[in-house]
């Protein structure tokens, strides 16, 4: 495993739409391993492939709920319910926090690294992270969804 460099806001790659993963091979496994390590190292809750310079539909999420890192390949949000408004940040925008509205609960369909389909249900922070990371795959950033910028002293 290896740490990968995290692309920062302003780089074009974060605005591009990612391609589907079609090969569930060693290269994908290495990418997911590296993303998980990079996420842990950066102390974040989610990381999408374009954030490490790869335009493929792969994300890793770890909301520290004891369930470990969830890997999602070609994720699609198939259900969403409720509303939550809360502070959100991104490893590609260190120190920037904004109030963002997200669904309270989501169901996501995805594939694991071997190509097996699964669904995951998330509530609260996990729902927020799943939405934030799938947005990255469309070139959408959390700042696009901001309702209110949090002033420096209130973060
Ligand atoms: Co992000």
XYZ file of N, CA, C and O and ligand atoms in Angstrom:
621
model
N 0.849 -1.198 0.000
C 0.000 0.000 0.000
C 0.883 1.246 0.000
O 1.996 1.215 0.469
N 0.315 2.282 -0.515
C 1.082 3.531 -0.609
C 0.147 4.723 -0.444
O -1.016 4.658 -0.822
N 0.698 5.760 0.133
C -0.067 7.002 0.230
C -0.081 7.676 -1.130
O 0.922 7.684 -1.836
N -1.220 8.230 -1.490
C -1.304 8.996 -2.732
C -1.515 10.469 -2.395
O -2.082 10.803 -1.350
N -1.091 11.306 -3.289
C -1.236 12.740 -3.071
C -2.686 13.157 -3.305
O -3.308 12.721 -4.280
N -3.217 13.971 -2.418
C -4.605 14.416 -2.544
C -4.663 15.715 -3.352
O -4.014 16.708 -3.021
N -5.439 15.655 -4.434
C -5.638 16.811 -5.316
C -6.458 17.869 -4.574
O -7.408 17.544 -3.864
N -6.095 19.125 -4.727
C -6.797 20.201 -4.027
C -7.773 20.950 -4.949
O -7.639 20.902 -6.187
N -8.745 21.622 -4.325
C -9.709 22.440 -5.065
C -8.963 23.388 -6.007
O -7.931 23.940 -5.637
N -9.528 23.569 -7.195
C -8.878 24.413 -8.186
C -8.300 23.587 -9.323
O -8.125 24.074 -10.437
N -8.020 22.292 -9.036
C -7.501 21.408 -10.087
C -8.672 20.940 -10.970
O -9.717 20.539 -10.452
N -8.453 20.973 -12.278
C -9.501 20.608 -13.246
C -10.084 19.217 -13.016
O -11.272 18.992 -13.237
N -9.245 18.295 -12.596
C -9.685 16.894 -12.494
C -10.872 16.742 -11.538
O -11.726 15.867 -11.728
N -10.967 17.622 -10.539
C -12.076 17.527 -9.581
C -13.417 17.935 -10.199
O -14.468 17.734 -9.604
N -13.369 18.514 -11.387
C -14.583 18.964 -12.074
C -15.018 18.020 -13.189
O -15.986 18.268 -13.905
N -14.287 16.928 -13.363
C -14.603 16.003 -14.451
C -15.496 14.877 -13.959
O -15.464 14.489 -12.799
N -16.296 14.344 -14.891
C -17.143 13.198 -14.588
C -16.292 11.933 -14.720
O -15.564 11.780 -15.702
N -16.406 11.071 -13.727
C -15.584 9.856 -13.734
C -16.211 8.750 -14.574
O -17.434 8.670 -14.685
N -15.358 7.884 -15.120
C -15.828 6.730 -15.896
C -16.111 5.552 -14.967
O -15.502 5.427 -13.915
N -17.029 4.695 -15.409
C -17.330 3.480 -14.654
C -16.101 2.592 -14.591
O -15.300 2.548 -15.536
N -15.990 1.850 -13.504
C -14.970 0.809 -13.411
C -15.504 -0.412 -14.150
O -16.636 -0.835 -13.932
N -14.708 -0.957 -15.056
C -15.136 -2.145 -15.802
C -14.225 -3.338 -15.518
O -14.618 -4.483 -15.731
N -13.025 -3.074 -15.037
C -12.072 -4.158 -14.747
C -11.877 -4.278 -13.240
O -11.360 -3.364 -12.597
N -12.341 -5.400 -12.676
C -12.189 -5.634 -11.235
C -10.901 -6.427 -11.036
O -10.917 -7.616 -10.745
N -9.808 -5.728 -11.233
C -8.507 -6.394 -11.301
C -7.574 -5.927 -10.182
O -7.972 -5.210 -9.263
N -6.331 -6.336 -10.308
C -5.299 -6.007 -9.318
C -5.088 -4.497 -9.207
O -4.857 -3.954 -8.127
N -5.208 -3.822 -10.336
C -5.006 -2.375 -10.352
C -6.082 -1.666 -9.519
O -5.798 -0.718 -8.785
N -7.317 -2.157 -9.622
C -8.416 -1.594 -8.821
C -8.169 -1.864 -7.335
O -8.336 -0.973 -6.499
N -7.746 -3.085 -7.015
C -7.481 -3.450 -5.617
C -6.401 -2.544 -5.030
O -6.518 -2.060 -3.891
N -5.354 -2.306 -5.799
C -4.264 -1.431 -5.339
C -4.773 -0.009 -5.128
O -4.451 0.637 -4.125
N -5.589 0.466 -6.070
C -6.161 1.812 -5.941
C -6.976 1.931 -4.646
O -6.806 2.878 -3.874
N -7.849 0.943 -4.395
C -8.696 0.976 -3.200
C -7.865 0.878 -1.921
O -8.138 1.579 -0.939
N -6.850 0.030 -1.924
C -5.952 -0.072 -0.761
C -5.265 1.267 -0.503
O -5.185 1.736 0.636
N -4.757 1.862 -1.559
C -4.043 3.139 -1.421
C -4.987 4.249 -0.957
O -4.618 5.089 -0.136
N -6.207 4.237 -1.490
C -7.184 5.260 -1.087
C -7.538 5.115 0.394
O -7.640 6.117 1.116
N -7.719 3.871 0.849
C -8.044 3.633 2.267
C -6.907 4.116 3.161
O -7.136 4.748 4.198
N -5.669 3.838 2.747
C -4.518 4.263 3.546
C -4.394 5.783 3.546
O -4.126 6.408 4.580
N -4.621 6.387 2.394
C -4.539 7.846 2.269
C -5.627 8.509 3.119
O -5.385 9.523 3.786
N -6.819 7.897 3.131
C -7.933 8.416 3.934
C -7.597 8.377 5.427
O -7.790 9.365 6.139
N -7.092 7.230 5.882
C -6.722 7.081 7.302
C -5.639 8.076 7.688
O -5.707 8.738 8.714
N -4.627 8.171 6.817
C -3.496 9.062 7.072
C -3.936 10.514 7.186
O -3.380 11.298 7.963
N -4.956 10.890 6.399
C -5.431 12.275 6.380
C -6.517 12.507 7.433
O -7.010 13.619 7.580
N -6.901 11.414 8.139
C -7.903 11.507 9.192
C -9.253 11.993 8.652
O -9.958 12.765 9.306
N -9.608 11.538 7.445
C -10.869 11.958 6.834
C -11.932 10.893 6.978
O -11.686 9.812 7.513
N -13.142 11.187 6.512
C -14.228 10.208 6.557
C -14.579 9.658 5.171
O -15.317 8.685 5.064
N -14.030 10.268 4.122
C -14.298 9.747 2.790
C -13.313 10.282 1.777
O -12.748 11.372 1.956
N -13.098 9.489 0.728
C -12.169 9.890 -0.336
C -12.651 9.264 -1.648
O -13.030 8.093 -1.681
N -12.658 10.060 -2.705
C -13.078 9.574 -4.021
C -11.870 9.527 -4.950
O -10.929 10.325 -4.811
N -11.908 8.601 -5.911
C -10.758 8.383 -6.797
C -10.248 9.664 -7.485
O -9.033 9.854 -7.571
N -11.140 10.551 -7.948
C -10.605 11.767 -8.590
C -9.748 12.613 -7.646
O -8.885 13.368 -8.104
N -9.965 12.451 -6.337
C -9.148 13.196 -5.369
C -7.709 12.680 -5.308
O -6.845 13.339 -4.735
N -7.463 11.501 -5.863
C -6.082 11.040 -5.988
C -5.682 10.970 -7.458
O -4.766 10.234 -7.847
N -6.432 11.716 -8.290
C -6.034 11.877 -9.690
C -6.509 10.797 -10.640
O -6.044 10.708 -11.765
N -7.462 9.962 -10.174
C -7.948 8.850 -11.008
C -9.424 9.081 -11.351
O -10.272 9.132 -10.466
N -9.735 9.196 -12.645
C -11.112 9.493 -13.066
C -11.950 8.221 -13.212
O -12.484 7.917 -14.280
N -12.048 7.488 -12.122
C -12.853 6.268 -12.097
C -13.841 6.332 -10.942
O -13.589 6.997 -9.934
N -14.966 5.589 -11.104
C -16.031 5.668 -10.104
C -15.750 4.710 -8.940
O -16.300 3.604 -8.870
N -14.878 5.156 -8.041
C -14.522 4.385 -6.846
C -14.373 5.342 -5.675
O -13.788 6.419 -5.831
N -14.942 4.951 -4.521
C -14.806 5.772 -3.318
C -14.564 4.876 -2.103
O -14.895 3.688 -2.119
N -13.975 5.460 -1.080
C -13.863 4.783 0.214
C -14.440 5.721 1.276
O -14.293 6.937 1.198
N -15.131 5.101 2.258
C -15.783 5.864 3.318
C -15.493 5.169 4.644
O -15.538 3.942 4.731
N -15.168 5.946 5.664
C -14.996 5.397 7.006
C -15.446 6.449 8.014
O -14.735 7.419 8.250
N -16.634 6.251 8.568
C -17.164 7.248 9.506
C -16.865 6.869 10.962
O -17.478 7.400 11.892
N -15.899 5.961 11.159
C -15.439 5.574 12.513
C -16.590 5.048 13.364
O -16.714 5.411 14.533
N -17.438 4.229 12.750
C -18.546 3.636 13.493
C -18.207 2.204 13.891
O -19.067 1.434 14.284
N -16.921 1.847 13.751
C -16.485 0.512 14.138
C -16.642 -0.518 13.037
O -16.243 -1.666 13.181
N -17.220 -0.087 11.905
C -17.443 -1.046 10.817
C -16.319 -1.024 9.789
O -16.364 -1.754 8.802
N -15.346 -0.159 10.022
C -14.196 -0.111 9.116
C -14.476 0.662 7.841
O -15.477 1.375 7.734
N -13.593 0.483 6.874
C -13.696 1.223 5.620
C -14.646 0.515 4.657
O -14.546 -0.690 4.467
N -15.572 1.272 4.098
C -16.464 0.727 3.073
C -15.909 1.141 1.720
O -15.647 2.323 1.490
N -15.732 0.173 0.842
C -15.287 0.455 -0.528
C -16.495 0.374 -1.448
O -17.237 -0.602 -1.406
N -16.681 1.391 -2.273
C -17.805 1.382 -3.206
C -17.314 1.659 -4.618
O -16.705 2.698 -4.879
N -17.592 0.704 -5.483
C -17.218 0.844 -6.888
C -18.506 1.044 -7.697
O -19.496 0.335 -7.470
N -18.493 2.019 -8.574
C -19.675 2.383 -9.369
C -20.920 2.608 -8.487
O -22.007 2.086 -8.794
N -20.788 3.368 -7.404
C -21.929 3.561 -6.501
C -23.038 4.404 -7.120
O -22.761 5.341 -7.870
N -24.283 4.031 -6.782
C -25.455 4.794 -7.223
C -26.395 4.931 -6.028
O -26.707 3.934 -5.362
N -26.831 6.148 -5.756
C -27.816 6.354 -4.686
C -29.177 5.970 -5.245
O -29.663 6.585 -6.190
N -29.792 4.923 -4.669
C -31.061 4.435 -5.222
C -32.263 4.873 -4.388
O -33.388 4.811 -4.856
N -32.008 5.281 -3.136
C -33.092 5.813 -2.304
C -32.541 6.891 -1.400
O -31.396 6.792 -0.953
N -33.358 7.896 -1.148
C -32.969 8.883 -0.148
C -34.207 9.381 0.571
O -35.302 9.371 0.013
N -33.991 9.796 1.825
C -35.135 10.146 2.665
C -34.702 11.177 3.709
O -33.587 11.108 4.234
N -35.571 12.111 4.008
C -35.313 13.072 5.070
C -34.287 14.125 4.684
O -33.783 14.144 3.557
N -34.002 14.992 5.624
C -33.074 16.099 5.391
C -32.208 16.289 6.633
O -32.684 16.157 7.754
N -30.932 16.582 6.420
C -30.060 17.006 7.516
C -29.250 18.196 7.017
O -28.879 18.260 5.851
N -29.018 19.136 7.905
C -28.179 20.287 7.575
C -27.038 20.296 8.570
O -27.260 20.206 9.781
N -25.822 20.334 8.074
C -24.681 20.310 8.988
C -23.400 20.733 8.308
O -23.362 20.894 7.082
N -22.358 20.905 9.114
C -21.063 21.326 8.592
C -20.397 20.198 7.827
O -20.441 19.048 8.237
N -19.775 20.587 6.744
C -19.134 19.595 5.896
C -17.807 20.143 5.393
O -17.680 21.334 5.139
N -16.833 19.261 5.283
C -15.535 19.645 4.747
C -15.100 18.634 3.712
O -15.853 17.729 3.359
N -13.881 18.780 3.218
C -13.372 17.891 2.166
C -11.858 17.854 2.259
O -11.232 18.897 2.480
N -11.276 16.678 2.082
C -9.817 16.566 2.155
C -9.131 17.364 1.046
O -7.959 17.675 1.147
N -9.880 17.710 0.005
C -9.312 18.512 -1.076
C -9.405 20.011 -0.798
O -8.952 20.818 -1.609
N -10.024 20.362 0.341
C -10.159 21.778 0.710
C -9.878 21.945 2.201
O -10.781 22.226 2.984
N -8.610 21.735 2.603
C -8.277 21.754 4.030
C -8.708 23.059 4.700
O -8.463 24.141 4.175
N -9.357 22.935 5.842
C -9.730 24.108 6.632
C -11.021 24.774 6.205
O -11.487 25.691 6.862
N -11.598 24.311 5.101
C -12.834 24.939 4.619
C -14.036 24.125 5.104
O -14.123 22.931 4.845
N -14.951 24.780 5.803
C -16.145 24.101 6.318
C -17.369 24.901 5.947
O -17.381 26.110 6.105
N -18.387 24.221 5.454
C -19.609 24.915 5.055
C -20.825 24.110 5.502
O -20.747 22.894 5.678
N -21.925 24.813 5.649
C -23.179 24.166 6.001
C -23.818 23.628 4.721
O -24.061 24.392 3.786
N -24.057 22.329 4.700
C -24.591 21.690 3.496
C -25.796 20.838 3.866
O -25.781 20.111 4.858
N -26.838 20.925 3.039
C -28.038 20.112 3.238
C -27.893 18.792 2.480
O -27.513 18.787 1.307
N -28.181 17.708 3.177
C -28.102 16.365 2.581
C -29.307 15.554 3.046
O -29.930 15.891 4.060
N -29.582 14.448 2.362
C -30.620 13.545 2.885
C -30.180 12.939 4.221
O -28.977 12.756 4.449
N -31.112 12.638 5.087
C -30.785 12.021 6.382
C -30.442 10.542 6.219
O -29.582 10.014 6.914
N -31.103 9.894 5.264
C -30.872 8.470 5.030
C -30.737 8.219 3.525
O -31.507 8.797 2.741
N -29.782 7.376 3.174
C -29.654 6.983 1.767
C -29.423 5.476 1.673
O -28.914 4.854 2.604
N -29.824 4.927 0.552
C -29.461 3.555 0.214
C -28.640 3.633 -1.062
O -29.047 4.284 -2.033
N -27.468 3.005 -1.038
C -26.558 3.050 -2.175
C -26.311 1.641 -2.683
O -26.060 0.722 -1.903
N -26.397 1.517 -3.982
C -26.057 0.257 -4.631
C -24.653 0.415 -5.202
O -24.337 1.459 -5.793
N -23.806 -0.592 -5.010
C -22.432 -0.494 -5.506
C -21.871 -1.890 -5.719
O -22.560 -2.889 -5.487
N -20.635 -1.934 -6.166
C -19.930 -3.200 -6.330
C -18.712 -3.192 -5.415
O -18.148 -2.125 -5.150
N -18.316 -4.382 -4.943
C -17.080 -4.454 -4.171
C -15.910 -4.667 -5.128
O -16.090 -4.693 -6.352
N -14.713 -4.837 -4.596
C -13.516 -4.908 -5.451
C -13.475 -6.163 -6.322
O -12.699 -6.232 -7.271
N -14.330 -7.145 -5.966
C -14.338 -8.362 -6.785
C -15.444 -8.325 -7.844
O -15.607 -9.257 -8.612
N -16.251 -7.238 -7.820
C -17.322 -7.123 -8.807
C -18.660 -7.621 -8.299
O -19.622 -7.720 -9.056
N -18.724 -7.932 -7.006
C -19.978 -8.403 -6.408
C -20.830 -7.198 -6.000
O -20.354 -6.293 -5.324
N -22.108 -7.231 -6.409
C -22.999 -6.119 -6.097
C -23.497 -6.197 -4.653
O -23.719 -7.288 -4.141
N -23.632 -5.041 -4.014
C -24.191 -4.985 -2.664
C -24.909 -3.657 -2.481
O -24.765 -2.748 -3.299
N -25.707 -3.577 -1.417
C -26.298 -2.280 -1.076
C -25.894 -1.932 0.348
O -25.678 -2.814 1.186
N -25.758 -0.637 0.596
C -25.454 -0.165 1.940
C -26.432 0.957 2.272
O -26.749 1.790 1.417
N -26.948 0.905 3.506
C -27.831 1.964 3.983
C -27.029 2.837 4.935
O -26.294 2.323 5.781
N -27.174 4.146 4.798
C -26.453 5.053 5.687
C -27.390 6.080 6.255
O -28.330 6.521 5.594
N -27.129 6.447 7.512
C -27.921 7.479 8.167
C -26.965 8.498 8.768
O -25.837 8.151 9.151
N -27.398 9.750 8.861
C -26.573 10.772 9.503
C -25.258 10.993 8.775
O -25.233 11.224 7.561
N -24.154 10.881 9.521
C -22.835 11.154 8.934
C -22.517 10.216 7.769
O -21.934 10.629 6.770
N -22.909 8.946 7.892
C -22.633 8.011 6.794
C -23.405 8.415 5.534
O -22.857 8.381 4.427
N -24.657 8.831 5.699
C -25.441 9.303 4.548
C -24.767 10.520 3.923
O -24.636 10.633 2.697
N -24.313 11.426 4.765
C -23.626 12.632 4.291
C -22.365 12.270 3.505
O -22.118 12.789 2.418
N -21.580 11.353 4.061
C -20.327 10.964 3.409
C -20.602 10.274 2.064
O -19.916 10.530 1.071
N -21.616 9.407 2.034
C -21.942 8.702 0.791
C -22.370 9.696 -0.294
O -21.972 9.566 -1.461
N -23.149 10.698 0.075
C -23.584 11.721 -0.885
C -22.395 12.558 -1.363
O -22.230 12.805 -2.564
N -21.570 12.989 -0.412
C -20.405 13.825 -0.730
C -19.466 13.104 -1.711
O -19.023 13.682 -2.702
N -19.212 11.829 -1.432
C -18.257 11.090 -2.273
C -18.842 10.758 -3.646
O -18.126 10.822 -4.649
N -20.127 10.401 -3.711
C -20.703 10.123 -5.038
C -20.777 11.412 -5.861
O -20.609 11.385 -7.077
N -20.972 12.547 -5.198
C -20.908 13.842 -5.899
C -19.560 14.021 -6.601
O -19.502 14.511 -7.733
N -18.473 13.650 -5.900
C -17.129 13.811 -6.485
C -17.029 13.118 -7.848
O -16.326 13.581 -8.740
N -17.737 11.987 -7.987
C -17.642 11.208 -9.227
C -18.305 11.921 -10.395
O -18.072 11.599 -11.557
N -19.147 12.915 -10.061
C -19.814 13.726 -11.089
C -19.132 15.080 -11.268
O -19.628 15.942 -12.005
N -18.039 15.292 -10.548
C -17.362 16.588 -10.624
C -18.044 17.663 -9.800
O -17.806 18.860 -9.991
N -18.909 17.229 -8.863
C -19.631 18.170 -7.998
C -18.910 18.255 -6.647
O -18.550 17.236 -6.060
N -18.701 19.482 -6.177
C -18.004 19.695 -4.904
C -18.980 20.225 -3.857
O -19.998 20.836 -4.203
N -18.659 19.989 -2.581
C -19.613 20.357 -1.514
C -19.903 21.850 -1.502
O -20.992 22.273 -1.124
N -18.929 22.628 -1.947
C -19.122 24.084 -1.961
C -20.202 24.493 -2.981
O -20.771 25.576 -2.877
N -20.486 23.607 -3.957
C -21.568 23.879 -4.923
C -22.932 23.818 -4.237
O -23.917 24.311 -4.773
N -22.986 23.132 -3.104
C -24.272 22.874 -2.433
C -24.445 23.704 -1.169
O -25.330 23.442 -0.367
N -23.557 24.663 -0.993
C -23.547 25.438 0.246
C -24.770 26.314 0.401
O -25.209 26.965 -0.536
N -25.285 26.281 1.623
C -26.365 27.200 1.967
C -25.764 28.415 2.653
O -26.191 29.528 2.483
N -24.744 28.172 3.485
C -24.186 29.250 4.269
C -22.726 28.948 4.591
O -22.406 27.837 5.006
N -21.855 29.909 4.378
C -20.450 29.740 4.738
C -20.301 29.993 6.239
O -20.834 30.976 6.750
N -19.635 29.073 6.927
C -19.478 29.223 8.379
C -18.348 30.223 8.664
O -17.226 30.001 8.229
N -18.642 31.286 9.391
C -17.583 32.248 9.707
C -16.466 31.605 10.522
O -16.718 30.660 11.281
N -15.259 32.105 10.367
C -14.052 31.552 10.989
C -14.249 31.188 12.469
O -13.906 30.093 12.888
N -14.821 32.098 13.237
C -14.924 31.898 14.686
C -15.956 30.873 15.130
O -15.992 30.488 16.278
N -16.796 30.394 14.201
C -17.892 29.495 14.586
C -17.705 28.072 14.090
O -18.611 27.254 14.163
N -16.513 27.753 13.585
C -16.299 26.421 13.020
C -16.135 25.391 14.123
O -15.620 25.711 15.169
Co -14.566 15.700 -0.775
